[in-house]
Short mmCIF file of C-alpha atoms and ligand atoms in Angstrom, two decimals:
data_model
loop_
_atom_site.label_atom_id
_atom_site.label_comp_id
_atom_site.label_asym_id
_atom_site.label_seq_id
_atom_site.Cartn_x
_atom_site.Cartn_y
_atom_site.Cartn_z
CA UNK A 264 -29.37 4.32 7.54
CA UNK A 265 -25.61 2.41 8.07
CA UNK A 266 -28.11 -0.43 9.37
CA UNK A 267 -29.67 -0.68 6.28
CA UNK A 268 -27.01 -0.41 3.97
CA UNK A 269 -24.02 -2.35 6.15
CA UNK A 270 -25.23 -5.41 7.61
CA UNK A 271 -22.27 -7.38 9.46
CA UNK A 272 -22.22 -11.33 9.97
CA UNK A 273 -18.80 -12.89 11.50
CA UNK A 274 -16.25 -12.29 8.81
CA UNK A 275 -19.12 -11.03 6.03
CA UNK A 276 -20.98 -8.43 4.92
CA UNK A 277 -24.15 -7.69 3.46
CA UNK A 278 -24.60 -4.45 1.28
CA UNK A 279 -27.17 -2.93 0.01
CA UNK A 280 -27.07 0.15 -2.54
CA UNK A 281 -26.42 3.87 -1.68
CA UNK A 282 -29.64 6.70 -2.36
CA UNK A 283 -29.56 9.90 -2.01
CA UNK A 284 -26.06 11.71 -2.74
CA UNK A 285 -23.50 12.55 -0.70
CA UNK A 286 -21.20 16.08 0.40
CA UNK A 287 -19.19 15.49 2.71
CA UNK A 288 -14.74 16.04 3.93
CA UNK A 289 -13.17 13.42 5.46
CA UNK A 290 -9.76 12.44 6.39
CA UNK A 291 -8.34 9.30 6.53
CA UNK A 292 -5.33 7.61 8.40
CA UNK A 293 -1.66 7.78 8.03
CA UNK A 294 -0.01 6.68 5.04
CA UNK A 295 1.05 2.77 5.65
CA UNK A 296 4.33 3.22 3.89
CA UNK A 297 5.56 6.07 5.58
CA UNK A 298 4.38 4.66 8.58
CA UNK A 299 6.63 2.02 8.17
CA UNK A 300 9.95 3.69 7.43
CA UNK A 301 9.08 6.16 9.89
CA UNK A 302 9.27 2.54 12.81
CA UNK A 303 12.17 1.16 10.80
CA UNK A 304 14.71 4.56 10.21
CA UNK A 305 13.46 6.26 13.95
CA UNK A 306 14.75 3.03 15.75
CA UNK A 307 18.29 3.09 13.98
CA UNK A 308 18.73 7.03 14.25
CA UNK A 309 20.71 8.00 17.38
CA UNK A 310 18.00 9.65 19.33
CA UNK A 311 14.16 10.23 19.74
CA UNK A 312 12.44 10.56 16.97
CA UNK A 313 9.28 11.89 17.34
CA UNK A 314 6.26 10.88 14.75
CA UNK A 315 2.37 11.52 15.39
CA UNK A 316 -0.82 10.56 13.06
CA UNK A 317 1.03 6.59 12.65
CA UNK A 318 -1.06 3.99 10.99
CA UNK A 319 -2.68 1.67 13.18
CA UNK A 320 -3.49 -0.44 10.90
CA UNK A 321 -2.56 -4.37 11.43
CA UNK A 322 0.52 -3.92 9.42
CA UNK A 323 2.12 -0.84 10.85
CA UNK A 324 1.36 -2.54 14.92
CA UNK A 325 3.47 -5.26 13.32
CA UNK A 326 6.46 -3.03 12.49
CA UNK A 327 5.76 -1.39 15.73
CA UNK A 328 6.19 -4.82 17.47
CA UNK A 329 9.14 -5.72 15.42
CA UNK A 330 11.39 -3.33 16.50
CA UNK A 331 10.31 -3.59 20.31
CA UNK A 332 11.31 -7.03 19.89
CA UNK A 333 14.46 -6.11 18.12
CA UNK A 334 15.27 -4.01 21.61
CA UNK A 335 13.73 -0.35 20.71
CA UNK A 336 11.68 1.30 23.11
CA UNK A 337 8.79 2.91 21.19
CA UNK A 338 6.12 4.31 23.32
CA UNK A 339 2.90 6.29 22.47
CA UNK A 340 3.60 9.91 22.92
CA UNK A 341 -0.36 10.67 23.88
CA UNK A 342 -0.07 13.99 22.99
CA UNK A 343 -3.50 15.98 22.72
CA UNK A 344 -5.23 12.61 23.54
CA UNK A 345 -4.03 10.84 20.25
CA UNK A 346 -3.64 7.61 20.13
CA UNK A 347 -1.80 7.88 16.74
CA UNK A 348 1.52 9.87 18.42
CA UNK A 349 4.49 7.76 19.23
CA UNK A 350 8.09 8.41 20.44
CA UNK A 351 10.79 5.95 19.29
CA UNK A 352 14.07 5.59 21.31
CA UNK A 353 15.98 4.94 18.31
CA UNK A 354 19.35 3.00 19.25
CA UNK A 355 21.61 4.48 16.51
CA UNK A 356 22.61 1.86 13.23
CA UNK A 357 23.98 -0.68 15.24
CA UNK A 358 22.01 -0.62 17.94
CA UNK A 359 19.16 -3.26 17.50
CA UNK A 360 19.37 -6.45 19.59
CA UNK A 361 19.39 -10.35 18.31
CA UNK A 362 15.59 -11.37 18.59
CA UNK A 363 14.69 -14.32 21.24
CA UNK A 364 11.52 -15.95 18.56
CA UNK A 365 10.48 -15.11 15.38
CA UNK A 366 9.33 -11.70 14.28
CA UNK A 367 6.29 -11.70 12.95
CA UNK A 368 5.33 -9.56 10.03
CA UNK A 369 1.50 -10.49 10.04
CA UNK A 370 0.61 -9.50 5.97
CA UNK A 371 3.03 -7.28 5.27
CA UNK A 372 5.36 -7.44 1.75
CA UNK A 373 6.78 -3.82 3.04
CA UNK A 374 7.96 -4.89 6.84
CA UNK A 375 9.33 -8.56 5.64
CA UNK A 376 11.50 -7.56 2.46
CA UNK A 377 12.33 -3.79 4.01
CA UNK A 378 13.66 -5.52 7.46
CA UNK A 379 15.08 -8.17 5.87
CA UNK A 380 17.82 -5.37 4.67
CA UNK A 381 17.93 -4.26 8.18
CA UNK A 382 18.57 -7.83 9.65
CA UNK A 383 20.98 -8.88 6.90
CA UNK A 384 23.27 -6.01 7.90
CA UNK A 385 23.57 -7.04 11.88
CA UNK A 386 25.58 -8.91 12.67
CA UNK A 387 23.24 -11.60 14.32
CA UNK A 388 20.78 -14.40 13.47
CA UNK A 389 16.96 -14.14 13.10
CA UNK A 390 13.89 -15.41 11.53
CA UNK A 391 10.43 -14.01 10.05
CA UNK A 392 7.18 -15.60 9.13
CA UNK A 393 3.56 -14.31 8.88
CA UNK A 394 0.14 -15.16 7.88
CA UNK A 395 -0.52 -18.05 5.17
CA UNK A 396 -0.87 -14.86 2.60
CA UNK A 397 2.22 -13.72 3.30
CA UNK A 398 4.09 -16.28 3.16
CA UNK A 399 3.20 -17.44 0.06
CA UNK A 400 4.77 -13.98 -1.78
CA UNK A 401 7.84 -14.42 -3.63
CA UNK A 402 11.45 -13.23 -1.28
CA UNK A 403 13.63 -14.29 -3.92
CA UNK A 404 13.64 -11.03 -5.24
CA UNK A 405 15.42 -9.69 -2.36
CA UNK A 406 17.11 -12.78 -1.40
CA UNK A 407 19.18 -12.44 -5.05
CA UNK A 408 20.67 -9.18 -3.88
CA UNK A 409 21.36 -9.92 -0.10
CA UNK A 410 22.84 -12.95 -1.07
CA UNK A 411 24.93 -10.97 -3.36
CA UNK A 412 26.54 -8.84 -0.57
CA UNK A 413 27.32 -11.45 1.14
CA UNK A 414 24.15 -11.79 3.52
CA UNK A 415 23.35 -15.46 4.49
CA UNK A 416 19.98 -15.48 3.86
CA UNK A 417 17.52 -18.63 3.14
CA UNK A 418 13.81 -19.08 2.52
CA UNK A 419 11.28 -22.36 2.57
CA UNK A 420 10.60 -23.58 -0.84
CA UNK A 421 14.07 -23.26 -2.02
CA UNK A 422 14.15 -19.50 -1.12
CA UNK A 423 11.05 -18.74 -2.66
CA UNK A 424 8.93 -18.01 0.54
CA UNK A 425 9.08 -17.01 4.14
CA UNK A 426 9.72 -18.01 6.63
CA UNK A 427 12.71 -16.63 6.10
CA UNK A 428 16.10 -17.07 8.25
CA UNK A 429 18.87 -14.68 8.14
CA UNK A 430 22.46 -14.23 9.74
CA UNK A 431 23.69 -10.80 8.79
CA UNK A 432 26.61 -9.23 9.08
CA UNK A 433 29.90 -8.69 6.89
CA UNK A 434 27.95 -7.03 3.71
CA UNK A 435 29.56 -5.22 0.84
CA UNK A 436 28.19 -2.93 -1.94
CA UNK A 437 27.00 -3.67 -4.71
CA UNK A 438 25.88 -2.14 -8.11
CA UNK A 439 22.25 -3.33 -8.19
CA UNK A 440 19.49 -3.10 -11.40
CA UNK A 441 16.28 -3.98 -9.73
CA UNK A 442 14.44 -6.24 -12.23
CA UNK A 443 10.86 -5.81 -11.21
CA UNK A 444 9.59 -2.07 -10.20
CA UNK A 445 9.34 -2.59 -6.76
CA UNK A 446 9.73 -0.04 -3.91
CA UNK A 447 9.88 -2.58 -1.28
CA UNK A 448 13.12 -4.07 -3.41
CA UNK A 449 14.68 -1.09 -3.84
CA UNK A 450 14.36 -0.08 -0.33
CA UNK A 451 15.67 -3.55 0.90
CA UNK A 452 19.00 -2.96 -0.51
CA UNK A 453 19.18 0.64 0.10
CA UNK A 454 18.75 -0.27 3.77
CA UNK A 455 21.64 -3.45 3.38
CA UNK A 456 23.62 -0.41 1.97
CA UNK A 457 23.53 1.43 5.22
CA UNK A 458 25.82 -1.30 6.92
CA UNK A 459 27.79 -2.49 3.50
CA UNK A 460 31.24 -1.46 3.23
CA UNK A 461 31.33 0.89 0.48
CA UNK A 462 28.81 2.71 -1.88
CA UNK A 463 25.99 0.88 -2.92
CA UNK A 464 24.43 1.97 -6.47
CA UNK A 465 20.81 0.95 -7.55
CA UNK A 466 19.32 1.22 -10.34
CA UNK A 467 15.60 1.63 -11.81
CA UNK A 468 14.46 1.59 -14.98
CA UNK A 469 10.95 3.00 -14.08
CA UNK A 470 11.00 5.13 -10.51
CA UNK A 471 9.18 3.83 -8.02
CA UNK A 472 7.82 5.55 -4.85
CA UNK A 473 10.71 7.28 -3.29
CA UNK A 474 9.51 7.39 0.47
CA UNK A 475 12.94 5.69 1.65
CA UNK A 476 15.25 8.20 -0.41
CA UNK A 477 12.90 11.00 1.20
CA UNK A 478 13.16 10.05 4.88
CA UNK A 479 16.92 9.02 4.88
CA UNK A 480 17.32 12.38 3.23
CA UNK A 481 15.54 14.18 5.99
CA UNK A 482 17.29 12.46 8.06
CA UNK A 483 20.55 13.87 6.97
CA UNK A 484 22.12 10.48 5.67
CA UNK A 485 24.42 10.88 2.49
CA UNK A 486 22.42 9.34 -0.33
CA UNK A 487 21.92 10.83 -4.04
CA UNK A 488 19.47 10.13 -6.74
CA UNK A 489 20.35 11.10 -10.17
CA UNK A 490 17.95 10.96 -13.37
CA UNK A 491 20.68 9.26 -16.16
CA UNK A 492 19.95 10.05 -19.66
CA UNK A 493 18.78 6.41 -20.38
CA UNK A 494 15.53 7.86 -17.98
CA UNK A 495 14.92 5.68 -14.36
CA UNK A 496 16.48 6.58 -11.57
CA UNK A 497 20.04 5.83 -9.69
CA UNK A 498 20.45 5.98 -6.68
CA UNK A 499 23.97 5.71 -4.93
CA UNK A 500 23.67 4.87 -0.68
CA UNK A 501 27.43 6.07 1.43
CA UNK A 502 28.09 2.89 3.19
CA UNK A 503 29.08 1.70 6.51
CA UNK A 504 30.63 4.73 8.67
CA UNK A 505 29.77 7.37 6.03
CA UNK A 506 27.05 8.49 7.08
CA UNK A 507 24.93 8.80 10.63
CA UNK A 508 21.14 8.46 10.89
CA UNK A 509 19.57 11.70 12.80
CA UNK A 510 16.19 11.95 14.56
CA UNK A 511 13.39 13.67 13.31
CA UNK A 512 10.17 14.60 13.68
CA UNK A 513 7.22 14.21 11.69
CA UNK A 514 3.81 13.97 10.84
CA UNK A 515 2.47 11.78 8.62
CA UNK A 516 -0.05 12.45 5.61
CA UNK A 517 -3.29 10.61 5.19
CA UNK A 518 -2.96 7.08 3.18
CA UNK A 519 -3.67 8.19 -0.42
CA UNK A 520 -4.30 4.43 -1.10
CA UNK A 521 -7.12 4.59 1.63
CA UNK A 522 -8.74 7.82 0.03
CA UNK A 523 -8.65 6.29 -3.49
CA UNK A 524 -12.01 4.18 -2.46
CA UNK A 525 -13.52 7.66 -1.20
CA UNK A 526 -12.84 9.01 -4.10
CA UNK A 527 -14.40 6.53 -6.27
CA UNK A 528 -17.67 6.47 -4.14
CA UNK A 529 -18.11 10.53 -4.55
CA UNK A 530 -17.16 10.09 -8.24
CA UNK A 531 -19.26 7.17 -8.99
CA UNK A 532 -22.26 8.13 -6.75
CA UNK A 533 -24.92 10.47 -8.54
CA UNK A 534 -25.04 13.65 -6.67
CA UNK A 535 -21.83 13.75 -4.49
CA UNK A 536 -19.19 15.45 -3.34
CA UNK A 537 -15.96 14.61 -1.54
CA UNK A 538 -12.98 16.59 0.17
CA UNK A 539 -10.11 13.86 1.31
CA UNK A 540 -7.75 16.33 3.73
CA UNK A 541 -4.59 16.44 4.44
CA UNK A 542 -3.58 13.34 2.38
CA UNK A 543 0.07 12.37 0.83
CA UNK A 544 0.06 13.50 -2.85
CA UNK A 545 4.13 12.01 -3.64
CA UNK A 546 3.97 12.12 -7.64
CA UNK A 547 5.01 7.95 -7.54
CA UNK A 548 1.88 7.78 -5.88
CA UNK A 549 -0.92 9.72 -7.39
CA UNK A 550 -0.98 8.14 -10.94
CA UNK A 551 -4.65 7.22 -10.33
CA UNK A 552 -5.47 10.40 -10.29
CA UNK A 553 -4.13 10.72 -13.51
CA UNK A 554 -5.43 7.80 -14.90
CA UNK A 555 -8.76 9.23 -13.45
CA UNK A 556 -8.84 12.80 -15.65
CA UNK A 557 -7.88 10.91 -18.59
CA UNK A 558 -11.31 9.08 -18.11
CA UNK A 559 -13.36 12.79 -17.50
CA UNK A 560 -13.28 12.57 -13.95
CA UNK A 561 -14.16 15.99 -12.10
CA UNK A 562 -11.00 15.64 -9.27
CA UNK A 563 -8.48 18.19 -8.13
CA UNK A 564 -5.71 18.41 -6.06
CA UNK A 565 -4.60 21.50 -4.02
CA UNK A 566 -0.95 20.92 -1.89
CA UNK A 567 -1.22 22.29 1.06
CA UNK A 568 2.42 21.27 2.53
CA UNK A 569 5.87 19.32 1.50
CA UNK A 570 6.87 17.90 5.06
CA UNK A 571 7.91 15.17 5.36
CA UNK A 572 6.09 14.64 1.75
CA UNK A 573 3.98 16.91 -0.72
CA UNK A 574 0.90 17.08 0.53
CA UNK A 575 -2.74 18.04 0.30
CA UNK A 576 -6.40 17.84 -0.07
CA UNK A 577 -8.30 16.22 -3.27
CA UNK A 578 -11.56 17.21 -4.39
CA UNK A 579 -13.71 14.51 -6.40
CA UNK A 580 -17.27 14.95 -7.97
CA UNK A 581 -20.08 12.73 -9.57
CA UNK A 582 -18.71 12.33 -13.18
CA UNK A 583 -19.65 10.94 -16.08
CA UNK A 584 -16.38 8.60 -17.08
CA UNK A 585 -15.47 6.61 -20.20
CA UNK A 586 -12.85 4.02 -20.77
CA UNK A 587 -9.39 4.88 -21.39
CA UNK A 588 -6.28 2.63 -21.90
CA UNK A 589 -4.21 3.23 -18.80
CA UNK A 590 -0.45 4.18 -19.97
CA UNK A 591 1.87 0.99 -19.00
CA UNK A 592 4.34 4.03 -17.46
CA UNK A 593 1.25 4.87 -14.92
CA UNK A 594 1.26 1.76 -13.49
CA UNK A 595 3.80 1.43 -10.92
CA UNK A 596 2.24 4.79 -9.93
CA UNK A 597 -0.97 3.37 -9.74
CA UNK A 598 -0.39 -0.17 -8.35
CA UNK A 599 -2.15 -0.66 -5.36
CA UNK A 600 -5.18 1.54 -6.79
CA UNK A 601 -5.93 -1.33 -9.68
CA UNK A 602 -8.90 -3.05 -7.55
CA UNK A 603 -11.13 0.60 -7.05
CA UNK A 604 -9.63 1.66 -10.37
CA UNK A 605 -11.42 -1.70 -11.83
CA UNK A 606 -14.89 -1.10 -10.29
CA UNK A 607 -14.80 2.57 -11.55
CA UNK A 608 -13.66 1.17 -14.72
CA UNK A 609 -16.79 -1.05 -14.62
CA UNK A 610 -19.52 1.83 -14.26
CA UNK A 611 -17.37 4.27 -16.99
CA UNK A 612 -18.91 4.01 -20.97
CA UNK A 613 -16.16 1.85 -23.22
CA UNK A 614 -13.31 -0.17 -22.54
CA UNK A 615 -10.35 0.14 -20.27
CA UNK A 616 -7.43 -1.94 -20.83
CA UNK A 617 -5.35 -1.94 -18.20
CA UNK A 618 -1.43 -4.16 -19.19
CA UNK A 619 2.05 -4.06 -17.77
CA UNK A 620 0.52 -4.82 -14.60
CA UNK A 621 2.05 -8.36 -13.64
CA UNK A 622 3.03 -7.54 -10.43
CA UNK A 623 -0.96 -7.34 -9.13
CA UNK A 624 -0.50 -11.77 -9.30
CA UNK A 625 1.97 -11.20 -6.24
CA UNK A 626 -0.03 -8.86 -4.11
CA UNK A 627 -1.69 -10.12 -0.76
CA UNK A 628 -3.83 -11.65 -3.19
CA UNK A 629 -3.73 -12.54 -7.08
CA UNK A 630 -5.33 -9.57 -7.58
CA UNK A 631 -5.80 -9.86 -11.86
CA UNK A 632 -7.53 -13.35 -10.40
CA UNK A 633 -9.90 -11.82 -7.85
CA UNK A 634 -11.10 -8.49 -9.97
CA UNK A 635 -12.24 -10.96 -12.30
CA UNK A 636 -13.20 -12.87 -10.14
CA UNK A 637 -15.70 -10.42 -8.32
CA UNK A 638 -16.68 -8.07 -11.08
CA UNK A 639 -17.62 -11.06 -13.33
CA UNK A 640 -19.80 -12.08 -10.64
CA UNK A 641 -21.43 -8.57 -10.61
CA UNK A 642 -22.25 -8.91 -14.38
CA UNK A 643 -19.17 -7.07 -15.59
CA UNK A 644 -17.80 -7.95 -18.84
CA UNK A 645 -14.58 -8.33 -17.87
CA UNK A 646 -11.70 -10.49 -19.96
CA UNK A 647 -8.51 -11.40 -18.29
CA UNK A 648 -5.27 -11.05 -19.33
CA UNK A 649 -1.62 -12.60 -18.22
CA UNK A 650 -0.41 -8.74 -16.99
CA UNK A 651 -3.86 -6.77 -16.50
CA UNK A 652 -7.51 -6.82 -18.01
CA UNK A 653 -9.73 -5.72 -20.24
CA UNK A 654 -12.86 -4.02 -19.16
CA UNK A 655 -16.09 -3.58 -21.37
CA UNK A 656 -17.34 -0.17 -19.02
CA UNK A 657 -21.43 0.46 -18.76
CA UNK A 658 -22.59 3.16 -16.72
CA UNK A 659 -26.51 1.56 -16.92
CA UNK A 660 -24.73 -1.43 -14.67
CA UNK A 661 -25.55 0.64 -11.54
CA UNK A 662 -29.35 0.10 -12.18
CA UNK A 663 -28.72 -3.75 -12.40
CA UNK A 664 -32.02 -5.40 -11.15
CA UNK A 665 -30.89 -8.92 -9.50
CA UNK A 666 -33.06 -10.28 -6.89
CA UNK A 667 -30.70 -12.87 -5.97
CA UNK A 668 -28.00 -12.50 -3.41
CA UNK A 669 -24.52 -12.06 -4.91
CA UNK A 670 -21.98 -13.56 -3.09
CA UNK A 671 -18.25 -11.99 -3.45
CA UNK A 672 -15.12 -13.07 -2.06
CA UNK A 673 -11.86 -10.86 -0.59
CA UNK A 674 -9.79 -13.77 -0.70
CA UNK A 675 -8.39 -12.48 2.16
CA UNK A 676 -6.75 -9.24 0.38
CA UNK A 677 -7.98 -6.19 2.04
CA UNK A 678 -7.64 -4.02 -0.98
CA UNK A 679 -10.16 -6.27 -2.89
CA UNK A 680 -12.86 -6.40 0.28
CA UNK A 681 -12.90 -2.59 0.33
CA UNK A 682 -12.94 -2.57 -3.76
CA UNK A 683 -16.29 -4.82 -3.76
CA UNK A 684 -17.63 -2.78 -0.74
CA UNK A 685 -17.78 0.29 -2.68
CA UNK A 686 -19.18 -1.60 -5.93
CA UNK A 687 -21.71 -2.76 -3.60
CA UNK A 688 -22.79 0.84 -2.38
CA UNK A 689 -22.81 2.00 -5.93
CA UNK A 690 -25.21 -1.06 -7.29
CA UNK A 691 -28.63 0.54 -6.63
CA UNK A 692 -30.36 -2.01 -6.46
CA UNK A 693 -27.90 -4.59 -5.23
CA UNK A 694 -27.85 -7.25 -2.66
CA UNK A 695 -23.87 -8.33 -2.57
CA UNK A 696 -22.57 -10.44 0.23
CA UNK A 697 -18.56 -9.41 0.62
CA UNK A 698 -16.77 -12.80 2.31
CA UNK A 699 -13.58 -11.97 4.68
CA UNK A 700 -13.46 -8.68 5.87
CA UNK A 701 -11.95 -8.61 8.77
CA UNK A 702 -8.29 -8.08 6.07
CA UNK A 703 -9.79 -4.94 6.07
CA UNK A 704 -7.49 -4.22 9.03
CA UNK A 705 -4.08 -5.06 7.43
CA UNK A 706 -4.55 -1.54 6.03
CA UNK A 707 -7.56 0.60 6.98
CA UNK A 708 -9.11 -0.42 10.52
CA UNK A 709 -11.24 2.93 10.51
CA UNK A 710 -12.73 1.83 6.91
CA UNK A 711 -16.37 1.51 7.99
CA UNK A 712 -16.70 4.35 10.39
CA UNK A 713 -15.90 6.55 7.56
CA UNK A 714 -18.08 5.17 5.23
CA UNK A 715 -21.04 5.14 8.11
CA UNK A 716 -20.23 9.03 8.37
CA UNK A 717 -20.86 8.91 4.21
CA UNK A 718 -23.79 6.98 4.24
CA UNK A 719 -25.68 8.30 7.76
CA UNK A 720 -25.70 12.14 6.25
C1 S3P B 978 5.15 -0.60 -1.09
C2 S3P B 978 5.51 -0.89 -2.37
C3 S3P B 978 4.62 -1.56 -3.33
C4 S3P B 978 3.17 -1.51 -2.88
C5 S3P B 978 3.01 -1.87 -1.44
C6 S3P B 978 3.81 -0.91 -0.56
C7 S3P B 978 6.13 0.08 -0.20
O1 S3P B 978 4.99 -2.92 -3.45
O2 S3P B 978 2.38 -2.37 -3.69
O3 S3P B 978 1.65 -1.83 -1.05
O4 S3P B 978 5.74 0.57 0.87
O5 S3P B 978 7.31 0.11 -0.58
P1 S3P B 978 6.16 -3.42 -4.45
O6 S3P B 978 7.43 -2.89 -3.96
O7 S3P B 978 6.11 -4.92 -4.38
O8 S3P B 978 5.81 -2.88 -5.79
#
């Protein structure tokens, strides 16, 4: 049946609609931003750290590289015949070396702005670049702060873009309000804290995910988060030679990101069922869920664990959905979920409105651009807006009759390609064309084998 359905050419994709309904439990692959900070915070602790069920997605091998380049020795671990299990050597806070060539950080906003805190406290030069997507997000936002502890730190474009060049070293604290609610901000400074001389206090007006505060925590490294009456969060990060970085071990839970399009198949699919296992349910995380029961949705959570984050399985069934207006609070919680959230928004009865969203025009993609984009092309009424969109929802969309081909693009954001992959499945009588899909590996290389195991019951 995948033959039918999934028909691959080069770098596109032809779909064709789902039947019969679905039960089915799945699992999905480790969470890309632990998987990260698990790379970056293993190679400074002093010792082997010991991590299994690592992303191997496109992004997380780039990390991976990074810090063998940076002198760590990270090897897989092999245990039980994973693949996923790796050991990392990690060389203590001061112990990475000065690259010999540019690091590359391939698509990823997390490794580029995180590491650039790392490189801007050692005390050596180095430069990063990536792929054309990449390096056409914004860096000022963490150049602003570097720069103001003293990092030297400049960008192409008049520090707008990478490539970016750096020579760290000599950093002091600072008292920080991050102006944008960014996790990948937040955590850039809090790792420049690590080597600053003196406490470093950061502020955030709304919390964002909290996966560095959690693993430096684990790891025993002095670092306190307070709740201050005016709401946010502030965080204060002990300085240089107050605090020491210890090994750990850990493993890490499913992506929730990569179950959100699972979920929205077995919601959106007449006649299905879905159990996502062991998957990371962090509260800064989860708001789609939330966003989902406000719209009727039949999805539950049970937490099964809380090392090294809450986690747990989440059950999702058909449901009839109708439009809600998503709470501008949710959204950081919510923010990479906006292109499935958009297509179930599409198929639900009434508007969404979805505003306070900004940020999705500096994703790997202009993401309020290319949900438009797409779902217009799929006969949704859809009406942009500056910070989000506006969604006129109809169920009776699924039984679209369009002999003609539709052709959609990913414009080269994976998040999009496996957005329009799932509208595609859900269009009964559809015949979409997806453009670029190989992105679908910056996140989520085992994407179609799970949705063959869907589709082939
Ligand atoms: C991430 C933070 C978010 C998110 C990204 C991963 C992280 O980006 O969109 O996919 O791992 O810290 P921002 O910090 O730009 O909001």
């Amino acid at each position: 049946m995948t033959k039918d359905l999934l028909e691959f050419k080069q770098d596109k994709i032809l779909i064709k609609g789902l039947s019969k309904g679905f039960s089915a439990a799945i699992e999905v692959p480790g969470d890309k931003s632990i998987s990260h900070r698990a790379v970056m915070l293993g190679s400074l602790a002093a010792g082997k750290s010991r991590v299994s069920n690592l992303s191997l997605s496109r992004d997380n091998l780039a990390t991976v590289a990074a810090f063998r380049k940076l002198g760590i020795n990270i090897k897989k671990q092999n245990l039980n015949g994973s693949p996923k299990d790796f050991v990392i050597e990690g060389a203590g806070l001061y112990g990475l070396k000065e690259p010999e060539s540019v690091i590359n950080t391939a698509n990823s906003g997390t490794l580029t702005r995180l590491l650039a805190g790392i490189l801007a406290g050692n005390d050596f030069f180095s430069v990063m670049s990536g792929d054309k997507y990449l390096n056409s997000r914004p860096m000022r936002r963490i150049i602003e702060p570097l720069s103001l502890m003293g990092a030297k730190i400049t960008g192409r474009n008049k520090n707008a873009y990478p490539p970016l060049a750096i020579s760290g070293g000599g950093l002091k604290s600072i008292f920080y309000e991050v102006p944008v609610p960014s996790a990948q901000v937040k955590s850039c400074v809090m790792l420049a804290a690590l080597f600053a001389e003196g406490d470093t206090v950061i502020y955030e007006k709304k919390e964002t995910r909290d996966h560095t505060e959690n693993l430096l925590k684990l790891q025993g490294y002095p670092v306190n988060v307070d709740v201050p009456v005016s709401g946010g969060s502030l965080i204060t990060v002990k300085g240089r030679g107050r605090g020491e970085l210890k090994p750990f071990n850990i493993s890490i839970p499913g992506d929730f990101s990569s179950a959100a399009f699972f979920i929205a198949l077995g919601i959106l699919h007449k006649g299905s069922e879905i159990t996502v296992g062991n998957v990371l349910l962090n509260d800064k995380r989860t708001g789609f869920i939330k966003a989902l029961k406000m719209m009727g949705a039949d999805v539950n959570l049970a937490v099964t664990g809380e090392i090294p984050e809450r986690t747990g399985d989440i059950k999702a069934k058909y449901s009839a959905l109708k439009g809600i207006t998503v709470p501008p609070e949710l959204v950081p919680d919510m923010i990479d979920e906006f292109p499935i959230f958009s297509v179930i928004a599409s198929f639900a009865e009434g508007k969404t409105t979805v505003t306070g969203a900004k940020e999705l025009r500096v994703k790997e993609s202009d993401r309020i651009k290319a949900i438009v984009y797409n779902l217009k092309a799929l006969g949704v009424d859809i009406k942009e807006l500056e910070d989000g969109f506006e969604i006129n929802g109809n169920p009776d969309l699924k039984n679209r009759r369009e002999p003609r081909l539709t052709a959609l693009n990913s414009f080269g954001d994976h998040r999009i390609a496996m957005s329009m992959i799932i509208a595609g499945l859900i269009l009964k009588n559809g015949k979409i064309e997806i453009s670029g899909i190989r992105c679908i590996n910056t996140s989520f290389p085992e994407f179609f084998d799970t949705v063959s195991r869907l589709i082939n019951q």
